[in-house]
PDB file of C-alpha atoms and ligand atoms in Angstrom:
ATOM      1  CA  VAL K   1     -17.301   2.915  -8.615  1.00  0.00           C
ATOM      2  CA  ARG K   2     -20.796   1.918  -7.589  1.00  0.00           C
ATOM      3  CA  GLY K   3     -21.286   1.721  -3.822  1.00  0.00           C
ATOM      4  CA  ARG K   4     -24.254  -0.605  -4.151  1.00  0.00           C
ATOM      5  CA  ASP K   5     -22.034  -3.210  -5.829  1.00  0.00           C
ATOM      6  CA  ASP K   6     -19.711  -3.322  -2.862  1.00  0.00           C
ATOM      7  CA  ALA K   7     -20.244  -5.849  -0.120  1.00  0.00           C
ATOM      8  CA  TRP K   8     -18.909  -3.934   2.872  1.00  0.00           C
ATOM      9  CA  THR K   9     -21.697  -1.488   3.621  1.00  0.00           C
ATOM     10  CA  PRO K  10     -23.104  -0.877   6.250  1.00  0.00           C
ATOM     11  CA  ARG K  11     -19.856  -1.480   8.165  1.00  0.00           C
ATOM     12  CA  PRO K  12     -17.833   1.737   8.139  1.00  0.00           C
ATOM     13  CA  VAL K  13     -14.384   2.144   6.673  1.00  0.00           C
ATOM     14  CA  LEU K  14     -11.926   3.327   9.327  1.00  0.00           C
ATOM     15  CA  ILE K  15      -9.501   5.932   7.982  1.00  0.00           C
ATOM     16  CA  LEU K  16      -6.405   6.543  10.094  1.00  0.00           C
ATOM     17  CA  ALA K  17      -4.723   9.902   9.381  1.00  0.00           C
ATOM     18  CA  GLY K  18      -1.184   9.299  10.564  1.00  0.00           C
ATOM     19  CA  ALA K  19       0.362  12.756  10.969  1.00  0.00           C
ATOM     20  CA  ALA K  20       1.186  14.193  14.394  1.00  0.00           C
ATOM     21  CA  THR K  21       0.468  17.832  13.588  1.00  0.00           C
ATOM     22  CA  PRO K  22      -2.939  19.409  12.969  1.00  0.00           C
ATOM     23  CA  GLY K  23      -3.742  20.740   9.504  1.00  0.00           C
ATOM     24  CA  SER K  24      -1.392  18.293   7.803  1.00  0.00           C
ATOM     25  CA  ARG K  25      -1.437  17.366   4.157  1.00  0.00           C
ATOM     26  CA  THR K  26      -1.981  13.839   5.381  1.00  0.00           C
ATOM     27  CA  ARG K  27      -5.271  14.988   6.904  1.00  0.00           C
ATOM     28  CA  TRP K  28      -6.206  16.740   3.665  1.00  0.00           C
ATOM     29  CA  VAL K  29      -5.734  13.469   1.793  1.00  0.00           C
ATOM     30  CA  ALA K  30      -7.689  11.565   4.476  1.00  0.00           C
ATOM     31  CA  ASP K  31     -10.562  14.036   3.995  1.00  0.00           C
ATOM     32  CA  LEU K  32     -10.381  13.408   0.253  1.00  0.00           C
ATOM     33  CA  VAL K  33     -10.711   9.658   0.902  1.00  0.00           C
ATOM     34  CA  THR K  34     -13.732  10.350   3.108  1.00  0.00           C
ATOM     35  CA  ARG K  35     -15.418  12.294   0.327  1.00  0.00           C
ATOM     36  CA  ARG K  36     -14.704   9.571  -2.242  1.00  0.00           C
ATOM     37  CA  LEU K  37     -16.047   6.891   0.123  1.00  0.00           C
ATOM     38  CA  ARG K  38     -19.277   8.837   0.561  1.00  0.00           C
ATOM     39  CA  ALA K  39     -19.555   9.298  -3.180  1.00  0.00           C
ATOM     40  CA  ALA K  40     -19.273   5.502  -3.488  1.00  0.00           C
ATOM     41  CA  GLY K  41     -22.097   5.015  -0.980  1.00  0.00           C
ATOM     42  CA  ALA K  42     -19.874   3.817   1.874  1.00  0.00           C
ATOM     43  CA  SER K  43     -19.891   4.957   5.473  1.00  0.00           C
ATOM     44  CA  ASP K  44     -16.683   6.109   7.114  1.00  0.00           C
ATOM     45  CA  ARG K  45     -15.007   6.993  10.368  1.00  0.00           C
ATOM     46  CA  LEU K  46     -11.969   9.223  10.360  1.00  0.00           C
ATOM     47  CA  TRP K  47      -9.451   9.078  13.207  1.00  0.00           C
ATOM     48  CA  ASP K  48      -6.915  11.905  12.968  1.00  0.00           C
ATOM     49  CA  LEU K  49      -3.976  11.068  15.209  1.00  0.00           C
ATOM     50  CA  ALA K  50      -3.134  14.793  15.447  1.00  0.00           C
ATOM     51  CA  GLU K  51      -6.595  15.634  16.799  1.00  0.00           C
ATOM     52  CA  THR K  52      -6.911  12.554  18.987  1.00  0.00           C
ATOM     53  CA  PRO K  53      -3.399  11.407  19.869  1.00  0.00           C
ATOM     54  CA  LEU K  54      -2.710   8.130  21.610  1.00  0.00           C
ATOM     55  CA  PRO K  55      -0.248   7.432  24.426  1.00  0.00           C
ATOM     56  CA  PRO K  56       2.872   5.483  23.545  1.00  0.00           C
ATOM     57  CA  ARG K  57       2.285   1.752  23.423  1.00  0.00           C
ATOM     58  CA  GLY K  58       4.332  -0.115  25.981  1.00  0.00           C
ATOM     59  CA  GLY K  59       4.738  -3.814  26.491  1.00  0.00           C
ATOM     60  CA  GLY K  60       2.573  -5.783  28.897  1.00  0.00           C
ATOM     61  CA  ASP K  61      -0.752  -4.734  30.345  1.00  0.00           C
ATOM     62  CA  ALA K  62       0.311  -3.034  33.582  1.00  0.00           C
ATOM     63  CA  ALA K  63      -0.938   0.457  32.690  1.00  0.00           C
ATOM     64  CA  PRO K  64      -4.681   1.073  32.421  1.00  0.00           C
ATOM     65  CA  GLU K  65      -5.714   1.512  28.822  1.00  0.00           C
ATOM     66  CA  ALA K  66      -6.466   5.119  27.859  1.00  0.00           C
ATOM     67  CA  ALA K  67     -10.029   5.962  26.859  1.00  0.00           C
ATOM     68  CA  ALA K  68      -8.859   6.977  23.378  1.00  0.00           C
ATOM     69  CA  VAL K  69      -7.150   3.623  22.894  1.00  0.00           C
ATOM     70  CA  LYS K  70     -10.284   1.757  23.951  1.00  0.00           C
ATOM     71  CA  GLU K  71     -12.342   3.811  21.524  1.00  0.00           C
ATOM     72  CA  LEU K  72      -9.951   3.263  18.633  1.00  0.00           C
ATOM     73  CA  ARG K  73      -9.998  -0.491  19.281  1.00  0.00           C
ATOM     74  CA  VAL K  74     -13.803  -0.476  19.111  1.00  0.00           C
ATOM     75  CA  TRP K  75     -13.696   1.511  15.881  1.00  0.00           C
ATOM     76  CA  ALA K  76     -11.189  -0.955  14.433  1.00  0.00           C
ATOM     77  CA  ALA K  77     -13.174  -3.991  15.554  1.00  0.00           C
ATOM     78  CA  THR K  78     -16.408  -2.684  14.040  1.00  0.00           C
ATOM     79  CA  ALA K  79     -14.868  -1.460  10.773  1.00  0.00           C
ATOM     80  CA  GLY K  80     -15.446  -3.411   7.583  1.00  0.00           C
ATOM     81  CA  ALA K  81     -12.214  -2.147   6.033  1.00  0.00           C
ATOM     82  CA  LEU K  82      -9.408   0.268   6.817  1.00  0.00           C
ATOM     83  CA  VAL K  83      -7.443   2.991   5.049  1.00  0.00           C
ATOM     84  CA  TRP K  84      -4.077   4.026   6.460  1.00  0.00           C
ATOM     85  CA  VAL K  85      -2.848   7.462   5.344  1.00  0.00           C
ATOM     86  CA  THR K  86       0.689   8.314   6.391  1.00  0.00           C
ATOM     87  CA  PRO K  87       3.200  11.062   5.799  1.00  0.00           C
ATOM     88  CA  CYS K  88       6.533   9.753   4.570  1.00  0.00           C
ATOM     89  CA  TYR K  89       9.325  10.454   7.021  1.00  0.00           C
ATOM     90  CA  HIS K  90      12.847   9.405   6.142  1.00  0.00           C
ATOM     91  CA  GLY K  91      11.681   6.807   3.689  1.00  0.00           C
ATOM     92  CA  SER K  92       8.958   5.190   5.782  1.00  0.00           C
ATOM     93  CA  TYR K  93       5.623   5.696   7.555  1.00  0.00           C
ATOM     94  CA  SER K  94       5.125   7.892  10.630  1.00  0.00           C
ATOM     95  CA  GLY K  95       5.835   6.883  14.200  1.00  0.00           C
ATOM     96  CA  VAL K  96       2.395   7.940  15.409  1.00  0.00           C
ATOM     97  CA  LEU K  97       0.710   5.659  12.874  1.00  0.00           C
ATOM     98  CA  LYS K  98       2.878   2.740  13.963  1.00  0.00           C
ATOM     99  CA  ASN K  99       2.031   3.505  17.586  1.00  0.00           C
ATOM    100  CA  ALA K 100      -1.694   3.438  16.757  1.00  0.00           C
ATOM    101  CA  LEU K 101      -1.337   0.117  14.942  1.00  0.00           C
ATOM    102  CA  ASP K 102       0.623  -1.270  17.886  1.00  0.00           C
ATOM    103  CA  HIS K 103      -2.385  -0.540  20.111  1.00  0.00           C
ATOM    104  CA  LEU K 104      -4.589  -2.777  17.947  1.00  0.00           C
ATOM    105  CA  CYS K 105      -4.863  -6.529  18.264  1.00  0.00           C
ATOM    106  CA  VAL K 106      -4.864  -9.074  15.489  1.00  0.00           C
ATOM    107  CA  ASP K 107      -8.343 -10.298  16.436  1.00  0.00           C
ATOM    108  CA  GLU K 108      -9.748  -6.813  15.826  1.00  0.00           C
ATOM    109  CA  ILE K 109      -8.540  -6.372  12.285  1.00  0.00           C
ATOM    110  CA  ALA K 110      -7.293  -9.713  10.917  1.00  0.00           C
ATOM    111  CA  GLY K 111      -8.905 -10.579   7.617  1.00  0.00           C
ATOM    112  CA  LYS K 112      -9.964  -7.011   6.906  1.00  0.00           C
ATOM    113  CA  PRO K 113      -8.892  -5.257   3.726  1.00  0.00           C
ATOM    114  CA  VAL K 114      -6.590  -2.267   4.035  1.00  0.00           C
ATOM    115  CA  GLY K 115      -5.882   0.536   1.574  1.00  0.00           C
ATOM    116  CA  LEU K 116      -2.534   2.331   1.799  1.00  0.00           C
ATOM    117  CA  ILE K 117      -1.781   5.970   0.972  1.00  0.00           C
ATOM    118  CA  SER K 118       1.416   7.889   1.600  1.00  0.00           C
ATOM    119  CA  VAL K 119       1.986  11.638   1.401  1.00  0.00           C
ATOM    120  CA  GLY K 120       5.480  12.915   0.735  1.00  0.00           C
ATOM    121  CA  ALA K 121       7.679  15.439  -0.938  1.00  0.00           C
ATOM    122  CA  SER K 122       8.505  13.050  -3.747  1.00  0.00           C
ATOM    123  CA  LEU K 123       7.709   9.630  -5.126  1.00  0.00           C
ATOM    124  CA  THR K 124      10.210   8.161  -2.647  1.00  0.00           C
ATOM    125  CA  ALA K 125       7.124   8.155  -0.392  1.00  0.00           C
ATOM    126  CA  VAL K 126       6.089   4.923  -2.075  1.00  0.00           C
ATOM    127  CA  GLN K 127       8.391   3.219   0.416  1.00  0.00           C
ATOM    128  CA  ALA K 128       6.047   4.155   3.258  1.00  0.00           C
ATOM    129  CA  CYS K 129       3.283   2.129   1.558  1.00  0.00           C
ATOM    130  CA  GLU K 130       5.609  -0.801   0.994  1.00  0.00           C
ATOM    131  CA  HIS K 131       6.640  -0.825   4.649  1.00  0.00           C
ATOM    132  CA  LEU K 132       3.028  -0.566   5.808  1.00  0.00           C
ATOM    133  CA  ARG K 133       2.194  -3.544   3.597  1.00  0.00           C
ATOM    134  CA  ALA K 134       4.529  -5.682   5.718  1.00  0.00           C
ATOM    135  CA  VAL K 135       2.907  -4.407   8.932  1.00  0.00           C
ATOM    136  CA  ALA K 136      -0.552  -5.164   7.537  1.00  0.00           C
ATOM    137  CA  ARG K 137       0.484  -8.702   6.664  1.00  0.00           C
ATOM    138  CA  THR K 138       1.742  -9.237  10.222  1.00  0.00           C
ATOM    139  CA  LEU K 139      -1.639  -8.133  11.544  1.00  0.00           C
ATOM    140  CA  GLY K 140      -3.402 -10.590   9.238  1.00  0.00           C
ATOM    141  CA  CYS K 141      -4.883  -7.840   7.072  1.00  0.00           C
ATOM    142  CA  VAL K 142      -5.281  -8.082   3.315  1.00  0.00           C
ATOM    143  CA  CYS K 143      -3.886  -5.071   1.459  1.00  0.00           C
ATOM    144  CA  VAL K 144      -5.744  -4.120  -1.687  1.00  0.00           C
ATOM    145  CA  PRO K 145      -3.570  -3.987  -4.805  1.00  0.00           C
ATOM    146  CA  THR K 146      -4.049  -0.276  -5.543  1.00  0.00           C
ATOM    147  CA  GLN K 147      -2.088   2.092  -3.335  1.00  0.00           C
ATOM    148  CA  SER K 148      -1.693   5.823  -3.739  1.00  0.00           C
ATOM    149  CA  VAL K 149       1.238   8.181  -3.303  1.00  0.00           C
ATOM    150  CA  VAL K 150       0.491  11.896  -3.076  1.00  0.00           C
ATOM    151  CA  THR K 151       3.509  14.107  -3.671  1.00  0.00           C
ATOM    152  CA  GLY K 152       4.241  17.817  -3.472  1.00  0.00           C
ATOM    153  CA  SER K 153       7.130  19.745  -1.987  1.00  0.00           C
ATOM    154  CA  GLY K 154       5.070  22.673  -0.672  1.00  0.00           C
ATOM    155  CA  HIS K 155       5.333  24.015   2.823  1.00  0.00           C
ATOM    156  CA  ARG K 156       3.299  22.817   5.789  1.00  0.00           C
ATOM    157  CA  GLY K 157      -0.315  23.828   5.412  1.00  0.00           C
ATOM    158  CA  ASP K 158      -0.206  23.838   1.620  1.00  0.00           C
ATOM    159  CA  THR K 159      -2.862  21.790  -0.070  1.00  0.00           C
ATOM    160  CA  PRO K 160      -1.352  19.132  -2.322  1.00  0.00           C
ATOM    161  CA  SER K 161      -2.123  19.912  -5.923  1.00  0.00           C
ATOM    162  CA  LEU K 162      -4.002  17.181  -7.732  1.00  0.00           C
ATOM    163  CA  HIS K 163      -2.962  18.736 -11.045  1.00  0.00           C
ATOM    164  CA  THR K 164       0.753  17.953 -10.994  1.00  0.00           C
ATOM    165  CA  ALA K 165       2.038  15.170 -13.215  1.00  0.00           C
ATOM    166  CA  ASP K 166       2.621  12.867 -10.229  1.00  0.00           C
ATOM    167  CA  ASN K 167      -0.781  13.483  -8.630  1.00  0.00           C
ATOM    168  CA  ARG K 168      -3.036  13.624 -11.659  1.00  0.00           C
ATOM    169  CA  ASP K 169      -4.366  10.107 -11.169  1.00  0.00           C
ATOM    170  CA  VAL K 170      -4.736  10.250  -7.366  1.00  0.00           C
ATOM    171  CA  ILE K 171      -8.543  10.386  -7.381  1.00  0.00           C
ATOM    172  CA  VAL K 172      -8.748   7.586  -9.941  1.00  0.00           C
ATOM    173  CA  ARG K 173      -6.466   5.470  -7.764  1.00  0.00           C
ATOM    174  CA  ILE K 174      -8.394   6.262  -4.571  1.00  0.00           C
ATOM    175  CA  ASP K 175     -11.647   5.304  -6.296  1.00  0.00           C
ATOM    176  CA  ARG K 176     -10.110   2.053  -7.507  1.00  0.00           C
ATOM    177  CA  MET K 177      -8.804   1.383  -3.989  1.00  0.00           C
ATOM    178  CA  ILE K 178     -12.304   1.951  -2.584  1.00  0.00           C
ATOM    179  CA  HIS K 179     -13.763  -0.438  -5.129  1.00  0.00           C
ATOM    180  CA  GLU K 180     -11.166  -3.072  -4.159  1.00  0.00           C
ATOM    181  CA  LEU K 181     -11.871  -2.527  -0.456  1.00  0.00           C
ATOM    182  CA  GLY K 182     -15.541  -3.187  -1.077  1.00  0.00           C
ATOM    183  CA  ALA K 183     -14.901  -6.286  -3.160  1.00  0.00           C
ATOM    184  CA  LEU K 184     -12.457  -7.763  -0.646  1.00  0.00           C
ATOM    185  CA  ALA K 185     -14.482  -6.913   2.472  1.00  0.00           C
ATOM    186  CA  GLY K 186     -17.013  -9.523   1.457  1.00  0.00           C
ATOM    187  CA  ALA K 187     -14.509 -12.025   0.133  1.00  0.00           C
ATOM    188  CA  THR K 188     -12.349 -12.029   3.284  1.00  0.00           C
ATOM    189  CA  ALA K 189     -15.151 -12.447   5.841  1.00  0.00           C
ATOM    190  CA  ALA K 190     -14.106 -16.026   6.611  1.00  0.00           C
ATOM    191  CA  LEU K 191     -10.662 -14.823   7.706  1.00  0.00           C
ATOM    192  CA  ARG K 192     -11.971 -12.687  10.573  1.00  0.00           C
ATOM    193  CA  GLY K 193     -12.562 -13.319  14.233  1.00  0.00           C
ATOM    194  CA  PRO K 194     -10.288 -14.935  16.821  1.00  0.00           C
ATOM    195  CA  SER K 195      -6.905 -15.601  15.300  1.00  0.00           C
ATOM    196  CA  ARG K 196      -7.145 -19.336  14.734  1.00  0.00           C
ATOM    197  CA  HIS K 197      -4.316 -19.216  12.277  1.00  0.00           C
ATOM    198  CA  LEU K 198      -2.115 -16.819  14.255  1.00  0.00           C
ATOM    199  CA  PRO K 199      -0.771 -14.621  11.469  1.00  0.00           C
ATOM    200  CA  LEU K 200       1.808 -13.406  13.969  1.00  0.00           C
ATOM    201  CA  GLY K 201       3.116 -16.930  14.347  1.00  0.00           C
ATOM    202  CA  HIS K 202       3.465 -16.226  18.051  1.00  0.00           C
ATOM    203  CA  ASP K 203       1.104 -15.857  20.942  1.00  0.00           C
ATOM    204  CA  TYR K 204       2.656 -12.718  22.403  1.00  0.00           C
ATOM    205  CA  GLU K 205      -0.609 -10.820  22.131  1.00  0.00           C
ATOM    206  CA  ARG K 206      -2.075 -13.175  24.701  1.00  0.00           C
ATOM    207  CA  GLU K 207       0.750 -12.188  27.047  1.00  0.00           C
ATOM    208  CA  SER K 208       0.138  -8.453  26.586  1.00  0.00           C
ATOM    209  CA  ALA K 209      -2.943  -6.272  26.730  1.00  0.00           C
ATOM    210  CA  CYS K 210      -4.845  -7.890  23.864  1.00  0.00           C
TER     211      CYS K 210
HETATM  212  C1  FMN S   1      11.639  14.332   9.166  1.00  0.00           C
HETATM  213  C2  FMN S   1      11.041  14.337   7.796  1.00  0.00           C
HETATM  214  C3  FMN S   1      11.445  13.398   6.882  1.00  0.00           C
HETATM  215  C4  FMN S   1      10.888  13.365   5.591  1.00  0.00           C
HETATM  216  N1  FMN S   1      11.270  12.386   4.727  1.00  0.00           N
HETATM  217  C5  FMN S   1      10.678  12.309   3.520  1.00  0.00           C
HETATM  218  C6  FMN S   1      11.017  11.250   2.617  1.00  0.00           C
HETATM  219  O1  FMN S   1      11.827  10.383   2.904  1.00  0.00           O
HETATM  220  N2  FMN S   1      10.385  11.205   1.406  1.00  0.00           N
HETATM  221  C7  FMN S   1       9.458  12.137   1.062  1.00  0.00           C
HETATM  222  O2  FMN S   1       8.926  12.053  -0.033  1.00  0.00           O
HETATM  223  N3  FMN S   1       9.107  13.158   1.898  1.00  0.00           N
HETATM  224  C8  FMN S   1       9.696  13.259   3.108  1.00  0.00           C
HETATM  225  N4  FMN S   1       9.357  14.274   3.969  1.00  0.00           N
HETATM  226  C9  FMN S   1       8.341  15.246   3.561  1.00  0.00           C
HETATM  227  C10 FMN S   1       6.991  14.881   4.142  1.00  0.00           C
HETATM  228  O3  FMN S   1       6.607  13.573   3.828  1.00  0.00           O
HETATM  229  C11 FMN S   1       5.950  15.832   3.588  1.00  0.00           C
HETATM  230  O4  FMN S   1       6.141  17.080   4.200  1.00  0.00           O
HETATM  231  C12 FMN S   1       4.563  15.332   3.734  1.00  0.00           C
HETATM  232  O5  FMN S   1       3.728  16.134   2.969  1.00  0.00           O
HETATM  233  C13 FMN S   1       4.066  15.285   5.136  1.00  0.00           C
HETATM  234  O6  FMN S   1       3.309  16.414   5.318  1.00  0.00           O
HETATM  235  P1  FMN S   1       2.198  16.553   6.450  1.00  0.00           P
HETATM  236  O7  FMN S   1       2.908  16.421   7.792  1.00  0.00           O
HETATM  237  O8  FMN S   1       1.673  17.916   6.205  1.00  0.00           O
HETATM  238  O9  FMN S   1       1.182  15.482   6.262  1.00  0.00           O
HETATM  239  C14 FMN S   1       9.911  14.327   5.244  1.00  0.00           C
HETATM  240  C15 FMN S   1       9.524  15.295   6.169  1.00  0.00           C
HETATM  241  C16 FMN S   1      10.069  15.293   7.424  1.00  0.00           C
HETATM  242  C17 FMN S   1       9.607  16.324   8.426  1.00  0.00           C
END
Protein backbone atom coordinates (compact mmCIF):
# COMPACT_ATOMS: atom_id res chain seq x y z
CA VAL A 1 0.00 0.00 0.00
CA ARG A 2 1.35 3.40 -0.93
CA GLY A 3 -0.26 6.26 1.00
CA ARG A 4 0.67 8.80 -1.65
CA ASP A 5 -1.44 6.92 -4.21
CA ASP A 6 -4.54 7.27 -2.09
CA ALA A 7 -6.88 10.18 -2.61
CA TRP A 8 -8.22 10.64 0.91
CA THR A 9 -5.35 12.35 2.69
CA PRO A 10 -5.34 14.87 4.40
CA ARG A 11 -8.82 14.03 5.71
CA PRO A 12 -8.46 11.66 8.66
CA VAL A 13 -9.88 8.17 8.85
CA LEU A 14 -12.22 7.84 11.84
CA ILE A 15 -11.81 4.51 13.62
CA LEU A 16 -14.63 3.55 15.98
CA ALA A 17 -13.62 0.92 18.56
CA GLY A 18 -16.94 -0.60 19.52
CA ALA A 19 -16.33 -2.43 22.80
CA ALA A 20 -17.79 -1.19 26.09
CA THR A 21 -14.93 -2.28 28.34
CA PRO A 22 -11.45 -0.77 28.51
CA GLY A 23 -8.48 -2.87 27.38
CA SER A 24 -10.59 -4.90 24.96
CA ARG A 25 -9.28 -6.98 22.11
CA THR A 26 -11.41 -4.76 19.93
CA ARG A 27 -9.28 -1.81 21.02
CA TRP A 28 -6.11 -3.79 20.33
CA VAL A 29 -7.29 -4.38 16.77
CA ALA A 30 -8.29 -0.70 16.41
CA ASP A 31 -4.75 0.26 17.48
CA LEU A 32 -3.39 -2.12 14.85
CA VAL A 33 -5.51 -0.36 12.21
CA THR A 34 -4.14 2.98 13.39
CA ARG A 35 -0.58 1.77 12.96
CA ARG A 36 -1.29 0.39 9.48
CA LEU A 37 -2.97 3.66 8.45
CA ARG A 38 0.08 5.63 9.56
CA ALA A 39 2.34 3.25 7.70
CA ALA A 40 0.25 3.97 4.59
CA GLY A 41 0.69 7.72 5.07
CA ALA A 42 -2.87 8.38 6.24
CA SER A 43 -4.00 10.41 9.22
CA ASP A 44 -6.38 8.90 11.75
CA ARG A 45 -8.63 9.60 14.68
CA LEU A 46 -9.50 6.82 17.07
CA TRP A 47 -12.70 6.96 19.14
CA ASP A 48 -12.79 4.20 21.76
CA LEU A 49 -16.35 3.86 23.01
CA ALA A 50 -15.02 2.34 26.26
CA GLU A 51 -12.86 5.39 26.98
CA THR A 52 -15.38 7.94 25.75
CA PRO A 53 -18.83 6.40 26.10
CA LEU A 54 -21.93 8.02 24.67
CA PRO A 55 -25.37 8.35 26.27
CA PRO A 56 -28.13 6.17 24.87
CA ARG A 57 -29.68 7.59 21.74
CA GLY A 58 -33.35 8.38 22.18
CA GLY A 59 -35.87 9.52 19.65
CA GLY A 60 -36.63 13.18 19.03
CA ASP A 61 -34.50 16.14 20.00
CA ALA A 62 -35.88 17.01 23.43
CA ALA A 63 -32.70 16.27 25.41
CA PRO A 64 -29.68 18.53 24.95
CA GLU A 65 -26.97 16.77 23.00
CA ALA A 66 -24.04 15.61 25.12
CA ALA A 67 -20.65 17.19 24.46
CA ALA A 68 -19.21 13.81 23.49
CA VAL A 69 -21.95 13.28 20.93
CA LYS A 70 -21.33 16.71 19.41
CA GLU A 71 -17.63 15.96 19.19
CA LEU A 72 -18.15 12.56 17.59
CA ARG A 73 -20.47 14.12 15.00
CA VAL A 74 -17.77 16.66 14.11
CA TRP A 75 -15.19 13.89 13.83
CA ALA A 76 -17.53 11.92 11.57
CA ALA A 77 -18.37 14.93 9.41
CA THR A 78 -14.71 15.82 8.89
CA ALA A 79 -13.50 12.25 8.29
CA GLY A 80 -12.60 11.14 4.78
CA ALA A 81 -13.38 7.50 5.56
CA LEU A 82 -14.37 5.35 8.50
CA VAL A 83 -13.38 2.02 10.04
CA TRP A 84 -15.81 0.29 12.38
CA VAL A 85 -14.25 -2.31 14.70
CA THR A 86 -16.72 -4.34 16.72
CA PRO A 87 -16.66 -7.29 19.07
CA CYS A 88 -19.05 -10.04 18.02
CA TYR A 89 -21.78 -10.59 20.58
CA HIS A 90 -24.33 -13.31 19.99
CA GLY A 91 -23.74 -13.34 16.27
CA SER A 92 -23.78 -9.60 15.64
CA TYR A 93 -22.09 -6.26 16.36
CA SER A 94 -22.06 -4.55 19.77
CA GLY A 95 -24.83 -2.42 21.19
CA VAL A 96 -22.50 0.46 22.00
CA LEU A 97 -21.34 0.65 18.38
CA LYS A 98 -24.94 0.71 17.17
CA ASN A 99 -25.71 3.44 19.69
CA ALA A 100 -22.79 5.52 18.38
CA LEU A 101 -23.95 5.06 14.78
CA ASP A 102 -27.48 6.02 15.81
CA HIS A 103 -26.11 9.36 17.04
CA LEU A 104 -24.75 10.14 13.56
CA CYS A 105 -26.75 11.64 10.73
CA VAL A 106 -26.77 10.58 7.12
CA ASP A 107 -25.52 13.99 5.97
CA GLU A 108 -22.37 13.55 8.07
CA ILE A 109 -21.23 10.26 6.62
CA ALA A 110 -23.22 9.48 3.46
CA GLY A 111 -20.98 8.70 0.53
CA LYS A 112 -17.98 7.93 2.70
CA PRO A 113 -16.21 4.59 2.47
CA VAL A 114 -16.32 2.31 5.49
CA GLY A 115 -14.08 -0.62 6.42
CA LEU A 116 -15.51 -3.34 8.67
CA ILE A 117 -13.65 -5.47 11.21
CA SER A 118 -15.11 -7.86 13.76
CA VAL A 119 -13.37 -9.48 16.72
CA GLY A 120 -14.75 -12.73 18.07
CA ALA A 121 -14.07 -16.10 19.56
CA SER A 122 -14.56 -17.81 16.22
CA LEU A 123 -15.19 -17.15 12.56
CA THR A 124 -18.91 -16.85 13.37
CA ALA A 125 -17.90 -13.22 14.02
CA VAL A 126 -18.12 -12.65 10.28
CA GLN A 127 -21.83 -12.13 10.86
CA ALA A 128 -21.11 -8.91 12.75
CA CYS A 129 -19.48 -7.49 9.59
CA GLU A 130 -22.39 -8.63 7.44
CA HIS A 131 -24.89 -6.95 9.76
CA LEU A 132 -22.84 -3.75 9.87
CA ARG A 133 -22.80 -3.74 6.07
CA ALA A 134 -26.60 -3.35 6.11
CA VAL A 135 -26.37 -0.50 8.63
CA ALA A 136 -23.73 1.23 6.50
CA ARG A 137 -25.92 0.97 3.42
CA THR A 138 -28.81 2.58 5.33
CA LEU A 139 -26.55 5.48 6.25
CA GLY A 140 -25.54 5.92 2.61
CA CYS A 141 -21.98 4.73 3.21
CA VAL A 142 -20.01 2.63 0.76
CA CYS A 143 -18.43 -0.44 2.36
CA VAL A 144 -15.10 -1.48 0.89
CA PRO A 145 -15.00 -5.07 -0.35
CA THR A 146 -12.30 -6.31 2.05
CA GLN A 147 -13.44 -6.93 5.60
CA SER A 148 -11.49 -8.56 8.39
CA VAL A 149 -12.44 -11.02 11.12
CA VAL A 150 -10.03 -11.44 14.02
CA THR A 151 -10.60 -14.58 16.05
CA GLY A 152 -9.19 -16.06 19.24
CA SER A 153 -10.85 -17.67 22.23
CA GLY A 154 -8.50 -16.23 24.86
CA HIS A 155 -9.66 -14.53 28.00
CA ARG A 156 -10.37 -10.82 28.35
CA GLY A 157 -7.16 -8.84 28.16
CA ASP A 158 -5.38 -11.39 26.00
CA THR A 159 -3.84 -10.04 22.85
CA PRO A 160 -5.22 -11.79 19.77
CA SER A 161 -2.51 -13.83 18.14
CA LEU A 162 -1.81 -12.90 14.54
CA HIS A 163 -0.07 -16.24 14.07
CA THR A 164 -3.06 -18.57 14.26
CA ALA A 165 -4.36 -20.10 11.05
CA ASP A 166 -7.46 -17.88 11.09
CA ASN A 167 -5.58 -14.65 11.79
CA ARG A 168 -2.48 -15.09 9.67
CA ASP A 169 -3.72 -12.81 6.90
CA VAL A 170 -5.24 -10.11 9.14
CA ILE A 171 -2.56 -7.50 8.44
CA VAL A 172 -2.68 -8.21 4.71
CA ARG A 173 -6.45 -7.76 4.78
CA ILE A 174 -6.26 -4.56 6.85
CA ASP A 175 -3.71 -3.13 4.41
CA ARG A 176 -5.93 -4.04 1.47
CA MET A 177 -8.91 -2.46 3.25
CA ILE A 178 -6.89 0.73 3.78
CA HIS A 179 -5.94 0.79 0.12
CA GLU A 180 -9.62 0.39 -0.85
CA LEU A 181 -10.65 3.14 1.57
CA GLY A 182 -8.19 5.49 -0.08
CA ALA A 183 -9.29 4.59 -3.59
CA LEU A 184 -12.99 4.96 -2.78
CA ALA A 185 -12.66 8.16 -0.74
CA GLY A 186 -11.85 10.03 -3.91
CA ALA A 187 -14.27 8.15 -6.12
CA THR A 188 -17.29 8.70 -3.85
CA ALA A 189 -16.85 12.45 -3.29
CA ALA A 190 -19.87 13.28 -5.44
CA LEU A 191 -22.12 11.23 -3.14
CA ARG A 192 -21.46 13.39 -0.07
CA GLY A 193 -23.19 16.38 1.43
CA PRO A 194 -26.88 16.96 2.13
CA SER A 195 -28.82 13.80 1.44
CA ARG A 196 -30.40 14.69 -1.89
CA HIS A 197 -31.07 11.08 -2.62
CA LEU A 198 -32.24 10.13 0.88
CA PRO A 199 -30.61 6.73 1.28
CA LEU A 200 -32.94 6.20 4.22
CA GLY A 201 -35.93 6.57 1.94
CA HIS A 202 -37.60 8.54 4.71
CA ASP A 203 -37.19 11.97 6.18
CA TYR A 204 -37.27 10.92 9.83
CA GLU A 205 -33.87 12.46 10.48
CA ARG A 206 -35.40 15.85 9.80
CA GLU A 207 -37.95 15.12 12.53
CA SER A 208 -35.28 14.15 15.08
CA ALA A 209 -32.06 15.76 16.23
CA CYS A 210 -30.24 15.69 12.90
C1 LIG B 1 -22.32 -11.94 25.36
C2 LIG B 1 -21.24 -12.42 24.45
C3 LIG B 1 -21.57 -13.03 23.27
C4 LIG B 1 -20.58 -13.47 22.38
N1 LIG B 1 -20.95 -14.01 21.18
C5 LIG B 1 -20.00 -14.37 20.30
C6 LIG B 1 -20.36 -14.88 19.02
O1 LIG B 1 -21.52 -15.00 18.67
N2 LIG B 1 -19.36 -15.22 18.15
C7 LIG B 1 -18.05 -15.07 18.49
O2 LIG B 1 -17.20 -15.39 17.67
N3 LIG B 1 -17.67 -14.58 19.70
C8 LIG B 1 -18.61 -14.23 20.61
N4 LIG B 1 -18.25 -13.73 21.83
C9 LIG B 1 -16.83 -13.57 22.15
C10 LIG B 1 -16.38 -12.14 21.91
O3 LIG B 1 -16.68 -11.69 20.62
C11 LIG B 1 -14.89 -12.06 22.12
O4 LIG B 1 -14.64 -12.15 23.50
C12 LIG B 1 -14.28 -10.84 21.52
O5 LIG B 1 -12.90 -11.00 21.54
C13 LIG B 1 -14.65 -9.57 22.19
O6 LIG B 1 -13.61 -9.25 23.03
P1 LIG B 1 -13.32 -7.78 23.56
O7 LIG B 1 -14.54 -7.36 24.38
O8 LIG B 1 -12.11 -7.97 24.38
O9 LIG B 1 -13.12 -6.88 22.39
C14 LIG B 1 -19.22 -13.30 22.73
C15 LIG B 1 -18.88 -12.71 23.94
C16 LIG B 1 -19.87 -12.27 24.78
C17 LIG B 1 -19.49 -11.59 26.08
